[in-house]
Amino acid sequence: MSIPNVTLNNGVQMPALGFGVFQTPPEQTITAVGAALSTGYRHIDTAAAYGNEREVGEAVRRSGLARDEVFLETKVWITDYGYDETLHAFDKSAGKLGVEQIDLLILHQALPGEFELTTQAYKALEKLLADGRVRAIGVSNFMPGHLDRLFARTEIVPAVNQIEVHPYFRQPEVLQYDSANGILNQAWSPIGGITFYRDGSEGSTLEDPVIRGIASAHGRTPAQVMLRWHLQQGRQAIPKSVTPSRITENFDVFGFELTTEELAAIDALDTGVRGGPEPAAITRENFGAEIPEA
Ligand code: NDP
């Protein structure tokens, strides 16, 4: 099946559903990405900080697909922020991926306490875009206040903001702010990131009775229902799996439709409790792993 596209704010087309590789160990990445590409995924989301860019690139080459058939997204880590540093971070990521051009390069986090560095990093993305080294630029985990500060100092509105969105944590005010500014919402942990979200005491979105009820009404799985919820609300989503059956299952989400009532019932599950790190608390002291040169 060929996958529908969404159009970014600079006209670049991006598949409506992607494949994530956070916490996919390098030794499993070639197989997992290979399975995803065989299934029909055409967008892979990695990051310098995931330590598997090299294997993502290798999987794409082994797939036999042409370079322009696969949309590659990666992220600059906070230890590489600053104008020259971020230009160099592009070279590191492109080198590991084995590509000349990256489709979408984003800043992984804002550094609220060192926003000038964040701004300089974004200015480097703007330069890479102007030079044709990347086709689109964006951000991740930026809250509206961070975007306001960025807008005040830079020229190009980010194409995407990749943030935590799943039924238990929706961030409606961020979604609204992004949409109002022409920024595509990209949902990370789109099915509840069961390895990442919660301590288990309240269960995972995959076990949620409301989601299970909707799934059984459609003869679908909870993961498929959550992915459909993202797509119908205009978000791009990047589910991760190393399990072949789940990789296939998560891609098979274009043949059914949730009702307005079902979408609202899923919206109502929001707890307001974040699974991932608090964006206001990101510092290089706490999260400052260095990204190797090669
Ligand atoms: P997901 O919501 O994609 O959930 C992944 C987990 O769910 C894995 O444990 C996976 O297990 C399991 N799973 C996948 N499919 C199914 C299914 N159909 N049924 C049951 N379980 C399933 O969470 P992630 O946190 O991985 O987020 C997805 C992607 O978002 C990441 O890979 C990364 O690309 C991005 N991300 C970005 C962040 C950022 O700060 N920008 C932060 C976190 C994620 P298994 O693999 O064993 O099959």
CSV table of C-alpha atoms and ligand atoms in Angstrom, one decimal:
chain,number,residue,atom,x,y,z
A,1,MET,CA,0.0,0.0,0.0
A,2,SER,CA,1.3,3.5,-0.7
A,3,ILE,CA,1.1,5.9,2.1
A,4,PRO,CA,-0.7,9.2,2.0
A,5,ASN,CA,1.4,12.4,2.4
A,6,VAL,CA,1.0,15.5,4.5
A,7,THR,CA,2.4,18.8,3.2
A,8,LEU,CA,4.7,20.8,5.4
A,9,ASN,CA,4.6,24.6,5.6
A,10,ASN,CA,7.3,25.0,3.0
A,11,GLY,CA,5.5,22.7,0.5
A,12,VAL,CA,7.6,19.6,1.2
A,13,GLN,CA,5.7,16.3,1.3
A,14,MET,CA,6.1,14.0,4.2
A,15,PRO,CA,4.4,10.6,4.8
A,16,ALA,CA,1.4,10.9,7.1
A,17,LEU,CA,2.7,8.1,9.3
A,18,GLY,CA,6.4,7.3,10.2
A,19,PHE,CA,8.5,4.8,12.1
A,20,GLY,CA,10.4,5.6,15.2
A,21,VAL,CA,13.6,4.0,16.5
A,22,PHE,CA,14.1,5.5,20.0
A,23,GLN,CA,15.4,2.8,22.3
A,24,THR,CA,15.9,0.4,19.3
A,25,PRO,CA,19.4,-1.0,19.9
A,26,PRO,CA,21.8,-0.5,17.0
A,27,GLU,CA,22.0,-4.3,16.5
A,28,GLN,CA,18.2,-4.5,16.0
A,29,THR,CA,17.8,-1.3,14.0
A,30,ILE,CA,18.7,-2.6,10.5
A,31,THR,CA,16.2,-5.5,10.9
A,32,ALA,CA,13.4,-3.3,12.4
A,33,VAL,CA,13.8,-0.5,9.8
A,34,GLY,CA,14.1,-3.1,7.0
A,35,ALA,CA,10.8,-4.6,8.2
A,36,ALA,CA,9.2,-1.2,8.3
A,37,LEU,CA,10.4,-0.3,4.7
A,38,SER,CA,9.2,-3.7,3.4
A,39,THR,CA,5.8,-3.1,5.0
A,40,GLY,CA,5.5,0.3,3.3
A,41,TYR,CA,6.6,2.9,5.8
A,42,ARG,CA,8.6,5.6,4.0
A,43,HIS,CA,9.5,7.9,6.9
A,44,ILE,CA,12.1,7.0,9.6
A,45,ASP,CA,12.5,9.2,12.7
A,46,THR,CA,15.9,8.8,14.4
A,47,ALA,CA,18.1,11.2,16.4
A,48,ALA,CA,21.8,11.8,17.0
A,49,ALA,CA,21.1,10.9,20.6
A,50,TYR,CA,19.6,7.5,19.7
A,51,GLY,CA,22.9,6.1,18.6
A,52,ASN,CA,21.5,4.3,15.6
A,53,GLU,CA,21.7,6.7,12.7
A,54,ARG,CA,24.3,4.5,11.0
A,55,GLU,CA,22.1,1.5,11.1
A,56,VAL,CA,19.1,3.5,9.9
A,57,GLY,CA,21.1,4.5,6.8
A,58,GLU,CA,22.3,1.0,6.3
A,59,ALA,CA,18.7,-0.3,6.4
A,60,VAL,CA,17.6,2.2,3.8
A,61,ARG,CA,20.5,1.2,1.5
A,62,ARG,CA,19.8,-2.5,1.9
A,63,SER,CA,16.1,-1.9,1.1
A,64,GLY,CA,16.9,-1.1,-2.5
A,65,LEU,CA,14.6,1.9,-2.4
A,66,ALA,CA,15.9,5.1,-4.1
A,67,ARG,CA,17.1,7.8,-1.7
A,68,ASP,CA,14.2,10.0,-2.6
A,69,GLU,CA,11.6,7.3,-1.7
A,70,VAL,CA,12.5,7.4,2.0
A,71,PHE,CA,12.0,10.5,4.2
A,72,LEU,CA,14.7,10.7,6.8
A,73,GLU,CA,14.3,12.8,9.9
A,74,THR,CA,16.9,13.2,12.6
A,75,LYS,CA,17.5,15.5,15.6
A,76,VAL,CA,20.4,17.6,16.8
A,77,TRP,CA,21.2,16.9,20.5
A,78,ILE,CA,21.7,19.7,23.0
A,79,THR,CA,25.4,19.2,23.4
A,80,ASP,CA,25.7,20.2,19.7
A,81,TYR,CA,23.8,23.5,20.1
A,82,GLY,CA,25.4,26.8,18.9
A,83,TYR,CA,25.8,28.0,15.3
A,84,ASP,CA,29.0,26.3,14.2
A,85,GLU,CA,28.4,23.3,16.5
A,86,THR,CA,25.0,22.6,14.9
A,87,LEU,CA,26.4,23.0,11.4
A,88,HIS,CA,28.9,20.3,12.4
A,89,ALA,CA,26.1,18.2,13.9
A,90,PHE,CA,24.6,18.1,10.4
A,91,ASP,CA,27.9,16.7,9.1
A,92,LYS,CA,28.0,14.1,11.8
A,93,SER,CA,24.4,12.9,11.3
A,94,ALA,CA,24.6,13.0,7.5
A,95,GLY,CA,27.9,11.1,7.6
A,96,LYS,CA,26.4,8.4,9.9
A,97,LEU,CA,23.2,8.1,7.8
A,98,GLY,CA,25.4,8.1,4.7
A,99,VAL,CA,23.3,10.7,2.9
A,100,GLU,CA,24.1,14.1,1.3
A,101,GLN,CA,20.8,15.7,2.3
A,102,ILE,CA,18.5,15.1,5.3
A,103,ASP,CA,14.8,15.5,4.7
A,104,LEU,CA,13.9,16.9,8.1
A,105,LEU,CA,16.4,18.1,10.7
A,106,ILE,CA,15.0,19.2,14.1
A,107,LEU,CA,16.3,20.5,17.4
A,108,HIS,CA,15.6,17.7,20.0
A,109,GLN,CA,14.8,20.0,22.9
A,110,ALA,CA,14.8,23.7,23.8
A,111,LEU,CA,17.4,24.7,26.4
A,112,PRO,CA,15.3,27.2,28.4
A,113,GLY,CA,18.2,28.3,30.5
A,114,GLU,CA,20.5,28.8,27.5
A,115,PHE,CA,18.1,30.0,24.9
A,116,GLU,CA,20.7,31.9,23.0
A,117,LEU,CA,22.4,28.6,22.2
A,118,THR,CA,19.1,27.2,21.1
A,119,THR,CA,18.5,30.2,18.9
A,120,GLN,CA,22.0,29.9,17.3
A,121,ALA,CA,21.4,26.2,16.7
A,122,TYR,CA,18.1,27.0,14.9
A,123,LYS,CA,19.9,29.7,12.9
A,124,ALA,CA,22.3,27.0,11.7
A,125,LEU,CA,19.2,24.9,10.6
A,126,GLU,CA,18.1,27.9,8.6
A,127,LYS,CA,21.5,28.1,6.9
A,128,LEU,CA,21.4,24.3,6.2
A,129,LEU,CA,18.0,24.8,4.6
A,130,ALA,CA,19.1,27.8,2.5
A,131,ASP,CA,22.1,25.7,1.3
A,132,GLY,CA,19.8,22.7,0.4
A,133,ARG,CA,21.5,20.4,2.9
A,134,VAL,CA,18.1,19.7,4.5
A,135,ARG,CA,14.7,19.9,2.9
A,136,ALA,CA,12.8,21.1,6.1
A,137,ILE,CA,13.6,22.1,9.6
A,138,GLY,CA,11.8,21.9,12.9
A,139,VAL,CA,11.8,21.5,16.6
A,140,SER,CA,10.8,19.0,19.3
A,141,ASN,CA,9.5,19.4,22.8
A,142,PHE,CA,9.1,23.2,22.3
A,143,MET,CA,6.3,24.7,24.4
A,144,PRO,CA,4.5,27.9,23.1
A,145,GLY,CA,6.8,30.1,25.2
A,146,HIS,CA,9.9,28.6,23.6
A,147,LEU,CA,8.4,29.1,20.2
A,148,ASP,CA,7.6,32.7,21.0
A,149,ARG,CA,11.2,33.3,21.9
A,150,LEU,CA,12.4,31.5,18.8
A,151,PHE,CA,10.0,33.5,16.5
A,152,ALA,CA,11.4,36.7,18.0
A,153,ARG,CA,15.0,35.9,16.8
A,154,THR,CA,14.7,33.7,13.7
A,155,GLU,CA,13.1,33.9,10.2
A,156,ILE,CA,11.7,30.5,9.3
A,157,VAL,CA,8.7,29.0,11.1
A,158,PRO,CA,9.5,25.4,12.1
A,159,ALA,CA,7.8,22.8,9.8
A,160,VAL,CA,7.1,20.4,12.7
A,161,ASN,CA,7.1,20.3,16.5
A,162,GLN,CA,7.6,16.8,17.7
A,163,ILE,CA,6.0,16.4,21.1
A,164,GLU,CA,4.6,13.8,23.5
A,165,VAL,CA,1.0,13.1,22.5
A,166,HIS,CA,-1.0,10.1,23.3
A,167,PRO,CA,-4.5,9.6,24.9
A,168,TYR,CA,-3.2,10.0,28.4
A,169,PHE,CA,-1.3,13.2,27.6
A,170,ARG,CA,-2.6,15.4,24.8
A,171,GLN,CA,-1.1,18.8,25.4
A,172,PRO,CA,-4.1,20.5,23.7
A,173,GLU,CA,-2.8,24.0,24.2
A,174,VAL,CA,0.5,23.1,22.4
A,175,LEU,CA,-1.4,21.4,19.6
A,176,GLN,CA,-3.5,24.5,19.1
A,177,TYR,CA,-0.6,26.9,19.2
A,178,ASP,CA,1.4,24.8,16.7
A,179,SER,CA,-1.6,24.6,14.3
A,180,ALA,CA,-2.3,28.3,14.6
A,181,ASN,CA,1.2,28.9,13.5
A,182,GLY,CA,1.3,26.4,10.6
A,183,ILE,CA,3.5,24.0,12.4
A,184,LEU,CA,2.7,20.3,12.0
A,185,ASN,CA,2.2,18.4,15.2
A,186,GLN,CA,4.2,15.2,15.2
A,187,ALA,CA,3.3,12.9,18.0
A,188,TRP,CA,6.0,11.0,19.9
A,189,SER,CA,5.0,8.0,22.0
A,190,PRO,CA,1.8,8.0,19.9
A,191,ILE,CA,0.5,4.8,21.4
A,192,GLY,CA,1.5,5.6,24.9
A,193,GLY,CA,5.2,4.6,24.8
A,194,ILE,CA,4.7,1.7,27.2
A,195,THR,CA,8.4,1.5,27.9
A,196,PHE,CA,8.5,5.2,28.6
A,197,TYR,CA,5.2,6.2,30.1
A,198,ARG,CA,4.1,5.9,33.7
A,199,ASP,CA,5.3,3.6,36.4
A,200,GLY,CA,2.7,0.9,35.5
A,201,SER,CA,0.4,1.7,38.5
A,202,GLU,CA,-2.3,3.2,36.3
A,203,GLY,CA,-1.8,0.9,33.4
A,204,SER,CA,-1.0,1.7,29.8
A,205,THR,CA,-3.1,3.2,27.0
A,206,LEU,CA,-2.9,-0.1,25.3
A,207,GLU,CA,-4.9,-1.7,28.1
A,208,ASP,CA,-7.3,1.2,28.5
A,209,PRO,CA,-11.0,0.0,28.6
A,210,VAL,CA,-12.3,2.9,26.5
A,211,ILE,CA,-9.7,2.3,23.8
A,212,ARG,CA,-10.2,-1.4,23.9
A,213,GLY,CA,-13.9,-1.0,23.5
A,214,ILE,CA,-13.5,1.2,20.5
A,215,ALA,CA,-11.0,-1.3,19.0
A,216,SER,CA,-13.3,-4.2,19.4
A,217,ALA,CA,-16.2,-2.2,17.9
A,218,HIS,CA,-14.1,-1.8,14.7
A,219,GLY,CA,-12.4,-5.2,14.8
A,220,ARG,CA,-9.1,-3.4,15.3
A,221,THR,CA,-6.4,-3.3,17.9
A,222,PRO,CA,-5.9,-0.5,20.6
A,223,ALA,CA,-2.6,0.6,18.8
A,224,GLN,CA,-4.5,1.0,15.5
A,225,VAL,CA,-7.3,3.0,17.2
A,226,MET,CA,-4.7,5.4,18.8
A,227,LEU,CA,-2.9,5.9,15.5
A,228,ARG,CA,-6.2,6.5,13.7
A,229,TRP,CA,-7.0,9.1,16.4
A,230,HIS,CA,-3.8,11.0,15.6
A,231,LEU,CA,-4.3,10.8,11.8
A,232,GLN,CA,-7.9,12.0,11.9
A,233,GLN,CA,-7.0,14.9,14.2
A,234,GLY,CA,-4.3,16.0,11.7
A,235,ARG,CA,-1.2,14.8,13.5
A,236,GLN,CA,1.7,12.9,12.1
A,237,ALA,CA,2.7,9.9,14.3
A,238,ILE,CA,5.9,7.8,14.5
A,239,PRO,CA,5.1,4.5,16.4
A,240,LYS,CA,8.1,2.4,17.3
A,241,SER,CA,8.4,-1.3,17.3
A,242,VAL,CA,11.0,-4.0,16.9
A,243,THR,CA,8.3,-6.7,16.6
A,244,PRO,CA,7.5,-7.6,12.9
A,245,SER,CA,3.8,-8.3,13.6
A,246,ARG,CA,3.3,-4.9,15.4
A,247,ILE,CA,5.3,-3.1,12.6
A,248,THR,CA,2.7,-4.4,10.2
A,249,GLU,CA,-0.3,-3.8,12.5
A,250,ASN,CA,0.7,-0.2,13.2
A,251,PHE,CA,0.9,0.5,9.4
A,252,ASP,CA,-2.6,-1.0,8.7
A,253,VAL,CA,-4.5,2.1,9.8
A,254,PHE,CA,-5.8,3.6,6.6
A,255,GLY,CA,-8.9,1.3,6.1
A,256,PHE,CA,-11.2,2.5,8.8
A,257,GLU,CA,-12.6,5.7,10.4
A,258,LEU,CA,-13.4,6.6,14.0
A,259,THR,CA,-16.6,8.6,14.7
A,260,THR,CA,-16.6,12.1,16.2
A,261,GLU,CA,-17.9,10.6,19.4
A,262,GLU,CA,-15.1,8.0,19.5
A,263,LEU,CA,-12.5,10.7,18.9
A,264,ALA,CA,-14.0,12.8,21.8
A,265,ALA,CA,-14.0,9.7,24.1
A,266,ILE,CA,-10.3,9.3,23.5
A,267,ASP,CA,-9.7,13.0,24.0
A,268,ALA,CA,-11.4,12.7,27.4
A,269,LEU,CA,-8.8,10.2,28.7
A,270,ASP,CA,-6.2,13.0,29.0
A,271,THR,CA,-4.7,12.9,32.5
A,272,GLY,CA,-2.5,16.0,32.0
A,273,VAL,CA,0.4,13.9,33.3
A,274,ARG,CA,3.5,13.9,31.2
A,275,GLY,CA,5.4,10.6,30.6
A,276,GLY,CA,8.6,12.1,29.3
A,277,PRO,CA,10.9,14.8,30.8
A,278,GLU,CA,9.5,18.2,31.6
A,279,PRO,CA,10.7,20.5,28.8
A,280,ALA,CA,11.3,23.4,31.3
A,281,ALA,CA,13.8,21.2,33.2
A,282,ILE,CA,16.1,20.3,30.3
A,283,THR,CA,19.7,21.4,30.9
A,284,ARG,CA,23.0,20.3,29.5
A,285,GLU,CA,24.1,19.4,33.0
A,286,ASN,CA,21.3,16.9,33.4
A,287,PHE,CA,21.0,15.5,29.8
A,288,GLY,CA,24.4,16.4,28.3
A,289,ALA,CA,25.6,13.2,26.6
A,290,GLU,CA,28.2,13.9,23.9
A,291,ILE,CA,27.4,12.8,20.4
A,292,PRO,CA,30.4,10.9,18.9
A,293,GLU,CA,32.0,12.1,15.7
A,294,ALA,CA,31.5,8.9,13.8
B,1,NDP,P1,5.4,4.3,21.2
B,1,NDP,O1,4.1,4.9,21.6
B,1,NDP,O2,5.7,4.2,19.7
B,1,NDP,O3,5.4,2.8,21.8
B,1,NDP,C1,6.5,2.0,21.6
B,1,NDP,C2,6.3,0.8,22.6
B,1,NDP,O4,5.1,0.1,22.3
B,1,NDP,C3,7.4,-0.3,22.4
B,1,NDP,O5,7.6,-0.8,23.7
B,1,NDP,C4,6.8,-1.3,21.5
B,1,NDP,O6,7.3,-2.6,21.8
B,1,NDP,C5,5.3,-1.2,21.9
B,1,NDP,N1,4.4,-1.5,20.7
B,1,NDP,C6,4.5,-1.0,19.5
B,1,NDP,N2,3.5,-1.4,18.7
B,1,NDP,C7,2.7,-2.1,19.5
B,1,NDP,C8,1.4,-2.7,19.3
B,1,NDP,N3,0.8,-2.7,18.1
B,1,NDP,N4,0.8,-3.3,20.3
B,1,NDP,C9,1.4,-3.4,21.5
B,1,NDP,N5,2.6,-2.8,21.8
B,1,NDP,C10,3.2,-2.1,20.8
B,1,NDP,O7,6.5,5.0,22.0
B,1,NDP,P2,8.0,5.6,21.7
B,1,NDP,O8,8.4,6.2,23.0
B,1,NDP,O9,8.9,4.6,21.2
B,1,NDP,O10,7.8,6.8,20.7
B,1,NDP,C11,7.8,6.5,19.3
B,1,NDP,C12,8.9,7.3,18.6
B,1,NDP,O11,8.8,8.7,18.9
B,1,NDP,C13,10.3,7.0,19.1
B,1,NDP,O12,10.8,5.8,18.5
B,1,NDP,C14,11.0,8.2,18.6
B,1,NDP,O13,11.2,8.1,17.2
B,1,NDP,C15,10.1,9.3,18.9
B,1,NDP,N6,10.3,9.9,20.3
B,1,NDP,C16,10.7,11.2,20.3
B,1,NDP,C17,11.0,11.8,21.5
B,1,NDP,C18,11.5,13.2,21.5
B,1,NDP,O14,11.9,13.7,22.6
B,1,NDP,N7,11.4,13.9,20.4
B,1,NDP,C19,10.8,11.1,22.8
B,1,NDP,C20,10.3,9.7,22.7
B,1,NDP,C21,10.1,9.2,21.4
B,1,NDP,P3,8.2,-3.4,20.8
B,1,NDP,O15,9.2,-2.5,20.2
B,1,NDP,O16,8.9,-4.4,21.7
B,1,NDP,O17,7.3,-4.1,19.8
